[in-house]
Short mmCIF file of C-alpha atoms in Angstrom, two decimals:
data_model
loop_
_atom_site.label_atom_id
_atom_site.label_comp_id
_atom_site.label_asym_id
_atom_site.label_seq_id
_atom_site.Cartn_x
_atom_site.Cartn_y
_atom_site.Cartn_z
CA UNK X 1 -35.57 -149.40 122.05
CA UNK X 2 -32.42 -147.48 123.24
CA UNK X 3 -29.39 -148.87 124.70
CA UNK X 4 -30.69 -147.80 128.34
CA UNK X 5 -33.08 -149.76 128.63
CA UNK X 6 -31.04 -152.91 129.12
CA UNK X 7 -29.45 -150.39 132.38
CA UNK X 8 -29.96 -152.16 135.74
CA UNK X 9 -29.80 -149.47 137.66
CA UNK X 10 -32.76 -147.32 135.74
CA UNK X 11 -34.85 -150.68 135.95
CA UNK X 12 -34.55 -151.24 139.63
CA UNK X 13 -34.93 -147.30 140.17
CA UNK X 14 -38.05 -146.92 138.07
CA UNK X 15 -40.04 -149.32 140.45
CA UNK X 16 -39.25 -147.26 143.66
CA UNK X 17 -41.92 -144.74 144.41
CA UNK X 18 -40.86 -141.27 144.62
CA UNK X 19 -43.20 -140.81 147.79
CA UNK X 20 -40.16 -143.32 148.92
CA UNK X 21 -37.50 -141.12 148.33
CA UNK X 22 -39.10 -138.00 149.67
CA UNK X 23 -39.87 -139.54 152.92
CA UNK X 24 -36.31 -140.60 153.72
CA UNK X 25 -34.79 -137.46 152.15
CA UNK X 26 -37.17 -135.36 154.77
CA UNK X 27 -36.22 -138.23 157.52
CA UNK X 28 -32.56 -137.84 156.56
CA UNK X 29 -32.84 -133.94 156.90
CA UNK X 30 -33.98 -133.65 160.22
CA UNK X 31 -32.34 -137.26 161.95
CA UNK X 32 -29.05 -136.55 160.66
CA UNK X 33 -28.92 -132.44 161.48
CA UNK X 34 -30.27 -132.96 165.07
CA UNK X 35 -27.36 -135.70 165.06
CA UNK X 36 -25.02 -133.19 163.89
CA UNK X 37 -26.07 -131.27 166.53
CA UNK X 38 -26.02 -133.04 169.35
CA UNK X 39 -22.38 -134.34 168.80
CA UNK X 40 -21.47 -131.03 168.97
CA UNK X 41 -23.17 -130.34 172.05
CA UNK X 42 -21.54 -133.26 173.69
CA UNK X 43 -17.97 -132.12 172.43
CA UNK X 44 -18.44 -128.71 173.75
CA UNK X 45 -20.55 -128.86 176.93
CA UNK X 46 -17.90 -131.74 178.30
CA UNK X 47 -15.10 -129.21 177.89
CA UNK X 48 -16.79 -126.50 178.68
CA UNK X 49 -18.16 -128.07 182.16
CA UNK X 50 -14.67 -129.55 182.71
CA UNK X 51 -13.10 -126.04 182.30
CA UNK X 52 -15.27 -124.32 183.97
CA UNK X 53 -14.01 -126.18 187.05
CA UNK X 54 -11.33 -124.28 187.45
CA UNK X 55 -12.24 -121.13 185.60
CA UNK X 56 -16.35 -120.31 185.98
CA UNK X 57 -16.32 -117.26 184.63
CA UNK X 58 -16.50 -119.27 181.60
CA UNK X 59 -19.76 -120.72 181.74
CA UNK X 60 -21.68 -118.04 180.56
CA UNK X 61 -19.71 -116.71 177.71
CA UNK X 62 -18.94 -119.75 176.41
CA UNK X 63 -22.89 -121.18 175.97
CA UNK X 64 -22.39 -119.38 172.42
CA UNK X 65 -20.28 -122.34 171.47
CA UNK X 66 -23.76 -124.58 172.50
CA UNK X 67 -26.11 -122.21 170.45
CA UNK X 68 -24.24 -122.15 167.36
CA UNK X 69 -25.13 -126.18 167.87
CA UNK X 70 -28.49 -126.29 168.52
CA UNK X 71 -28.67 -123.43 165.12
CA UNK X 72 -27.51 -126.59 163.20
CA UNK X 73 -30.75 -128.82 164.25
CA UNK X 74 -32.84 -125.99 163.36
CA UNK X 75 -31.44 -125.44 160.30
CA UNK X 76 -33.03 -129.40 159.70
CA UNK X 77 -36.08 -129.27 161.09
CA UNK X 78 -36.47 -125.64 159.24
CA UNK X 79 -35.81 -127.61 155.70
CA UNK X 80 -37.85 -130.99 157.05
CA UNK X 81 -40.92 -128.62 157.20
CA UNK X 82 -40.17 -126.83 153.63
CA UNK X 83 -39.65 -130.63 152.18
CA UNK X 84 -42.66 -131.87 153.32
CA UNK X 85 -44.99 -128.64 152.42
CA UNK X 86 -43.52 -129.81 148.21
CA UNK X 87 -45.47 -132.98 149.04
CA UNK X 88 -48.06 -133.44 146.55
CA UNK X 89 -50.81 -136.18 146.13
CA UNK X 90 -51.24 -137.00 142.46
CA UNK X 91 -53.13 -139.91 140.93
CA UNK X 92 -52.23 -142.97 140.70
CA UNK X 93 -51.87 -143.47 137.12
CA UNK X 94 -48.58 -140.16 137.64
CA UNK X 95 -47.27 -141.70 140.24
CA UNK X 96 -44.74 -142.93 137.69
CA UNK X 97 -44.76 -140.45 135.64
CA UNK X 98 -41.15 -138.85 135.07
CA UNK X 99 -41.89 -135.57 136.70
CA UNK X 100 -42.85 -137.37 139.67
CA UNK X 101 -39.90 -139.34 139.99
CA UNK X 102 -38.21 -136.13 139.16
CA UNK X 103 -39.70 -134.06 142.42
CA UNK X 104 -38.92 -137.69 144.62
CA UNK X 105 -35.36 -137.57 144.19
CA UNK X 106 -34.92 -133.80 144.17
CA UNK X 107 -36.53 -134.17 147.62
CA UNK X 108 -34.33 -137.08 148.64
CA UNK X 109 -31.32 -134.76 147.43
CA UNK X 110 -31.87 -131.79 149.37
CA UNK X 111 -32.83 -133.98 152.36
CA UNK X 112 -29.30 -135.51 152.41
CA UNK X 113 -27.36 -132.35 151.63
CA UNK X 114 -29.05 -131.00 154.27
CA UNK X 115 -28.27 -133.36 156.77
CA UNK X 116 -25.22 -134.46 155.89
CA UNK X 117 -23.84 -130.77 155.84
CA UNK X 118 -25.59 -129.96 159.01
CA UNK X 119 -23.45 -132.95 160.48
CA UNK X 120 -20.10 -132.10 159.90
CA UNK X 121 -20.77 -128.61 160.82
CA UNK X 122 -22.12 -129.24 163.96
CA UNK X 123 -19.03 -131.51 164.68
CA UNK X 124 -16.50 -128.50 163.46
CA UNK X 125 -18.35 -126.25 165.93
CA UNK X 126 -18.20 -128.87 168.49
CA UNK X 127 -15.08 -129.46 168.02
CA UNK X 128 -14.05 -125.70 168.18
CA UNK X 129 -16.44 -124.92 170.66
CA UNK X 130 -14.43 -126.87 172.94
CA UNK X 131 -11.11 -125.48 172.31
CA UNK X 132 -12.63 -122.42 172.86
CA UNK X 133 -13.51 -122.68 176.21
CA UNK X 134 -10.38 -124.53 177.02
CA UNK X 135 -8.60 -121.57 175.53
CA UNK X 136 -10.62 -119.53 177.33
CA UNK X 137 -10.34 -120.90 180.66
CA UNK X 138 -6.78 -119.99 180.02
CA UNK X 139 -6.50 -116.34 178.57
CA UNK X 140 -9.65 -114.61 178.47
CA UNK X 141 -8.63 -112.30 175.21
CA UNK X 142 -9.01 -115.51 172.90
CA UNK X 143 -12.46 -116.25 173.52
CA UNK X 144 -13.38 -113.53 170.99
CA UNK X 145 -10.62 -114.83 168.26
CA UNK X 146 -11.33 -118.36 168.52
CA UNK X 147 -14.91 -117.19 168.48
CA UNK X 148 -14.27 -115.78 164.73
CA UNK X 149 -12.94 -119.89 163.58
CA UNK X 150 -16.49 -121.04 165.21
CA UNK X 151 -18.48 -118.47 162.88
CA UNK X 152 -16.61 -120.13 159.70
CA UNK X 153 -17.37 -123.32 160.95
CA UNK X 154 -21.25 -122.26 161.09
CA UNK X 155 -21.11 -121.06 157.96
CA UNK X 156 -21.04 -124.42 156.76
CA UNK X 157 -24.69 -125.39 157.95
CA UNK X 158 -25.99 -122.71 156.45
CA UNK X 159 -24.50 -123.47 152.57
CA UNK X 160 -26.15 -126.81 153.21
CA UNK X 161 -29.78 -124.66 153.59
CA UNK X 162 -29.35 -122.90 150.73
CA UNK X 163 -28.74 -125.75 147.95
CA UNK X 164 -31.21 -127.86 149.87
CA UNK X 165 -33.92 -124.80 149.60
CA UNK X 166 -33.15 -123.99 146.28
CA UNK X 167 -32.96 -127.95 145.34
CA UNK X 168 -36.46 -128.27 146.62
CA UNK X 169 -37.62 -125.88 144.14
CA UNK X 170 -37.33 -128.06 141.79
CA UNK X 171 -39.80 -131.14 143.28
CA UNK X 172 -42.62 -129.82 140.85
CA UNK X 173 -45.70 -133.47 140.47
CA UNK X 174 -47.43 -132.74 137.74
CA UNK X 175 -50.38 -131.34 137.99
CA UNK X 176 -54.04 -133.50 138.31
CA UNK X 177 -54.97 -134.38 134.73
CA UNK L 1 -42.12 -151.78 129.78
CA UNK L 2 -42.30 -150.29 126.10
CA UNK L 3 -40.38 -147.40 125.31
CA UNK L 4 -38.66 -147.35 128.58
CA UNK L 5 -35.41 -145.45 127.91
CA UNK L 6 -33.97 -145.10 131.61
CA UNK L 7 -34.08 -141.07 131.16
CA UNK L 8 -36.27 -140.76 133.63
CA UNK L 9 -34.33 -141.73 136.51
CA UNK L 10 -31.38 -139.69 135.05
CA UNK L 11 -32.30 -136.67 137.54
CA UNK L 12 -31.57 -138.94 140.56
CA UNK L 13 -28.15 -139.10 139.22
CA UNK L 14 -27.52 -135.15 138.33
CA UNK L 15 -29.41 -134.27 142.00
CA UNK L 16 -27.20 -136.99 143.36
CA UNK L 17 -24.33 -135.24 142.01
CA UNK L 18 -24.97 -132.02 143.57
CA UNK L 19 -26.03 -133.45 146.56
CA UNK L 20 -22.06 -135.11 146.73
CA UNK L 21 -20.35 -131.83 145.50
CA UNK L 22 -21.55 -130.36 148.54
CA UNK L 23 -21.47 -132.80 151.53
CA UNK L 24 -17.88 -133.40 150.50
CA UNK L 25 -16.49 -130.10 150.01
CA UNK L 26 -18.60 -129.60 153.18
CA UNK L 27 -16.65 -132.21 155.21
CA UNK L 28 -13.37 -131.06 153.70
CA UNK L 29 -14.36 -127.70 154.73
CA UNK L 30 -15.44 -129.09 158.21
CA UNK L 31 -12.38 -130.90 159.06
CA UNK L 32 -9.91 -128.12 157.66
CA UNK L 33 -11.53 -125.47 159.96
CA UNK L 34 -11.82 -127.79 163.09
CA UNK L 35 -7.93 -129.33 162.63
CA UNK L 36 -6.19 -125.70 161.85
CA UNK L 37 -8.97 -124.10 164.57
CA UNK L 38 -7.56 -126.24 167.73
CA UNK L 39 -3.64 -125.56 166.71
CA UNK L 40 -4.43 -122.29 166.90
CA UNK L 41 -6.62 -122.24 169.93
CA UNK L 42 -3.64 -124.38 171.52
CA UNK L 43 -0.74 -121.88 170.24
CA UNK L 44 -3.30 -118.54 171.03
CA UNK L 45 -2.60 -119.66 174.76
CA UNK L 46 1.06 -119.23 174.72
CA UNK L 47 1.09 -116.19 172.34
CA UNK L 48 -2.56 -114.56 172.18
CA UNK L 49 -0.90 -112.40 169.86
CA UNK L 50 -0.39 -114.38 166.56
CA UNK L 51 -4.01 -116.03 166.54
CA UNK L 52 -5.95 -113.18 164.00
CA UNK L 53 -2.51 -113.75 161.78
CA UNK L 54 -2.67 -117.61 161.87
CA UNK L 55 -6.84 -117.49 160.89
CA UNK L 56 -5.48 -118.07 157.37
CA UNK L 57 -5.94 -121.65 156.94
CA UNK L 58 -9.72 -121.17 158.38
CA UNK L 59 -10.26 -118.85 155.56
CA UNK L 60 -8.82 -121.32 153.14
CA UNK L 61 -10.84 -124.01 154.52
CA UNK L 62 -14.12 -122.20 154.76
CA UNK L 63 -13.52 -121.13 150.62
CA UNK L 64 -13.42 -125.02 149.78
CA UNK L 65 -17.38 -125.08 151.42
CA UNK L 66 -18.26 -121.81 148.70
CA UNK L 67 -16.89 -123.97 145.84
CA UNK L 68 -18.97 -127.00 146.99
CA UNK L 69 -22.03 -124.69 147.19
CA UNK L 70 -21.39 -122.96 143.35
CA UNK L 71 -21.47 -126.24 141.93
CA UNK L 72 -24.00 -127.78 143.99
CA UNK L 73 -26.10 -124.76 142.56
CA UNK L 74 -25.01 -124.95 139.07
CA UNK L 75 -26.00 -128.50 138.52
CA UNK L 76 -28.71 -128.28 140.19
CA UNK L 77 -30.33 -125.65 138.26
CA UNK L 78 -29.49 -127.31 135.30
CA UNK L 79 -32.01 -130.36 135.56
CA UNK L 80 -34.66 -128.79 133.79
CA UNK L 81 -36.34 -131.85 131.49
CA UNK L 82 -39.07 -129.26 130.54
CA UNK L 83 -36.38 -127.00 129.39
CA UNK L 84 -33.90 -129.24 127.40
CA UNK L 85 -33.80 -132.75 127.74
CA UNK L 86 -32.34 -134.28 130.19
CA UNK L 87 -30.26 -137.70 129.16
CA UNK L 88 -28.73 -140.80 131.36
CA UNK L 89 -25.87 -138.88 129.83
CA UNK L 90 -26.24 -135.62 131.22
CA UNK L 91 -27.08 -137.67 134.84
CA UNK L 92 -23.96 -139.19 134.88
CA UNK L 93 -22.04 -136.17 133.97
CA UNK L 94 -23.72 -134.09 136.51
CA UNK L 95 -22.99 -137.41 139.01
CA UNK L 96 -19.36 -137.24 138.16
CA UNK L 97 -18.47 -133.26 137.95
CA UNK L 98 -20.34 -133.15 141.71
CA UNK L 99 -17.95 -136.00 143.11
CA UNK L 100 -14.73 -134.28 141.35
CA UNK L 101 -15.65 -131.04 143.22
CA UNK L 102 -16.71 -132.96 146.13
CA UNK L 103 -13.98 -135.48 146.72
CA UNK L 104 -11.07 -132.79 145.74
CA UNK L 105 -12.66 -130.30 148.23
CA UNK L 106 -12.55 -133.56 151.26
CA UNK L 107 -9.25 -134.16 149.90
CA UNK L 108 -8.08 -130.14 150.24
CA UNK L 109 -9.81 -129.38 153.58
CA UNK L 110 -8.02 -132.26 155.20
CA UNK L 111 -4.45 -131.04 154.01
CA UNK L 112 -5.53 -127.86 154.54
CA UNK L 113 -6.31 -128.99 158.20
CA UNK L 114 -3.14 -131.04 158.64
CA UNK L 115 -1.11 -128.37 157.37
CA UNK L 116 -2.56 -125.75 158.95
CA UNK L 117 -2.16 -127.21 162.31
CA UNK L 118 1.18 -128.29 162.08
CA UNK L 119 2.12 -124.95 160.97
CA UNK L 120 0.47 -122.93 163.62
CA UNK L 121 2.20 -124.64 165.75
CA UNK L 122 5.52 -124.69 164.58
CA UNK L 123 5.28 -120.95 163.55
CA UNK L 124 4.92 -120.53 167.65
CA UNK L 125 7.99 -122.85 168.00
CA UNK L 126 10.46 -121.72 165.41
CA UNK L 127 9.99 -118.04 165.72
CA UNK L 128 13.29 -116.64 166.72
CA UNK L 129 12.14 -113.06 167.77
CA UNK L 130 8.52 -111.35 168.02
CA UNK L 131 8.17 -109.63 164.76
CA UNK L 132 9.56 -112.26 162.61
CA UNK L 133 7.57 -112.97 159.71
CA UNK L 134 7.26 -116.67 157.92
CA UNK L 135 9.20 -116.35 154.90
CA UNK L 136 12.19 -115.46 157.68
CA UNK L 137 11.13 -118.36 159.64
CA UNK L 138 11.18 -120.73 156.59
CA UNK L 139 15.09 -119.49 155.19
CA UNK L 140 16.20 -119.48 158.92
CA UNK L 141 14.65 -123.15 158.94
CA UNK L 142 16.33 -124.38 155.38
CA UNK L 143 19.54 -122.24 156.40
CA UNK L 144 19.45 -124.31 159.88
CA UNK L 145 19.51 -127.26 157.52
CA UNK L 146 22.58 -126.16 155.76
CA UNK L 147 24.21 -124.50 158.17
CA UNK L 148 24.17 -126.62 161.62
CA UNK L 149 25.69 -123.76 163.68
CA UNK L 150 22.39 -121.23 163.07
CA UNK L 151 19.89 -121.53 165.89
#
């Protein structure tokens, strides 16, 4: 009997189903991008409507900032529905089985790194978003510069969709004995 | 359990480690690219004409979310049990190289950001003449030191 067995941590993991970890890494996904998301909204759309005050030619230009926003909770719910078509039902006896645990957490990995990244970049954008339009509202030449930051800054949702995608390749259950 | 060895929960450890090489170097990214994005939104309004030359520490900031990705890939692909077998070992290495990346990407994107805005913004406030470039703004600024009488 190896060393590892006597590891607390592998015991205590071992027992959780890996149905369990798919289901929160495919809750995760989607809660935590659309969260992303709509903090960014709020950061942008209150500086945006509070700039526009004064300057309305804004308003329509500067919606961009909200789109790039809402492309972050998409992003989630696109990789919520790819997580939960790798769902598999195998029998009871696999449940267990090391594959299986392998697919659960490879699920509940690519669920957080897609949420999680879809968070912070829907903050940056936010965050941007609204300098933008204040910057705007001031000098109409640096919408399109400031613009340029905001595409970096979405960038960042998107590296989360790839390594989530390509994580999820790897939830194989094995197959019905 | 007989002939439990704890290797099969070693993936969550190696997909964990991915998993934190990227959300990190994400935030890092994230908060490098916001800080440095709103000094140079602020100092575009004064002088429109300096914001494409100050997009520098964006660039640097958006590079840190690449590195996150590479090894976010790397390890990932590389938790194959069918393939080669796949250790508590080779979890917890995976585990730590994704926090090193991770953490020293947070850790660069938010000096990256700090710096980045501060500079901006002092590059606006130091510059003595239009066309002066930062290597004359930094000597005129450690000459100013030496020298009290230099503007």
């Amino acid at each position: 009997m190896s060393t590892a067995a006597s590891s607390s941590w592998g015991t205590a993991l071992v027992k959780i189903s890996p149905y369990t970890f798919s289901a929160v890494g495919i809750a995760v996904s989607i809660g935590v991008s659309v969260l992303g998301a709509a903090w960014g909204i709020y950061i942008t759309g209150s500086s945006l409507i509070g700039a526009a005050i004064k300057a309305p030619r804004i308003t329509s230009k500067n919606l961009i900032s909200v789109i790039f926003c809402e492309a972050v909770a998409i992003y989630g719910v696109i990789v919520a529905i790819i997580l939960q078509t790798k769902l598999e039902s195998v029998p009871s006896s696999q449940i267990y089985a090391a594959e299986s645990l392998r697919a659960g957490y490879a699920i509940f990995a690519s669920g957080l790194i897609v949420g999680f990244a879809n968070l912070v970049c829907g903050l940056c954008v936010g965050i941007i978003g609204s300098s933008c339009a204040l910057s705007d509202a001031q000098n109409s030449s640096l919408f399109v510069k400031i613009l340029v930051i905001e595409i970096f800054g979405s960038a960042l949702g998107l590296f989360g969709v790839i390594v989530g995608i390509i994580m999820s390749a790897q939830a194989t259950w094995p197959t019905k004995v | 359990m007989a002939g439990f060895s704890g290797d099969e929960t070693a993936p969550f450890f190696g997909f964990l480690g991915a998993a934190a090489a990227l959300v990190f170097s994400c935030m890092g990214a994230a908060y490098g690219t916001a800080k440095s994005g709103v000094g140079v939104a602020s100092m575009g309004v004064m002088r429109p004409e300096l914001v494409m030359k100050s997009i520098v520490p964006v660039v640097m900031a958006g590079v840190l979310g690449i590195y996150g990705l590479i090894i976010a890939v790397i390890i990932s692909t590389g938790i194959n049990p069918k393939a080669k077998s796949y250790y508590l070992f080779d979890g917890y290495a995976h585990l730590s190289s994704g926090l090193a990346c991770g953490l020293a990407g947070l850790s660069a994107g938010m000096a990256i950001g700090i710096v980045g805005d501060a500079g901006v913004r002092i590059r606006f406030r130091n510059m003595c003449h239009p066309t002066s470039t930062p290597w004359r703004d930094l000597a005129l600024q450690f000459l100013s030191l030496l020298r009290r009488d230099l503007p």
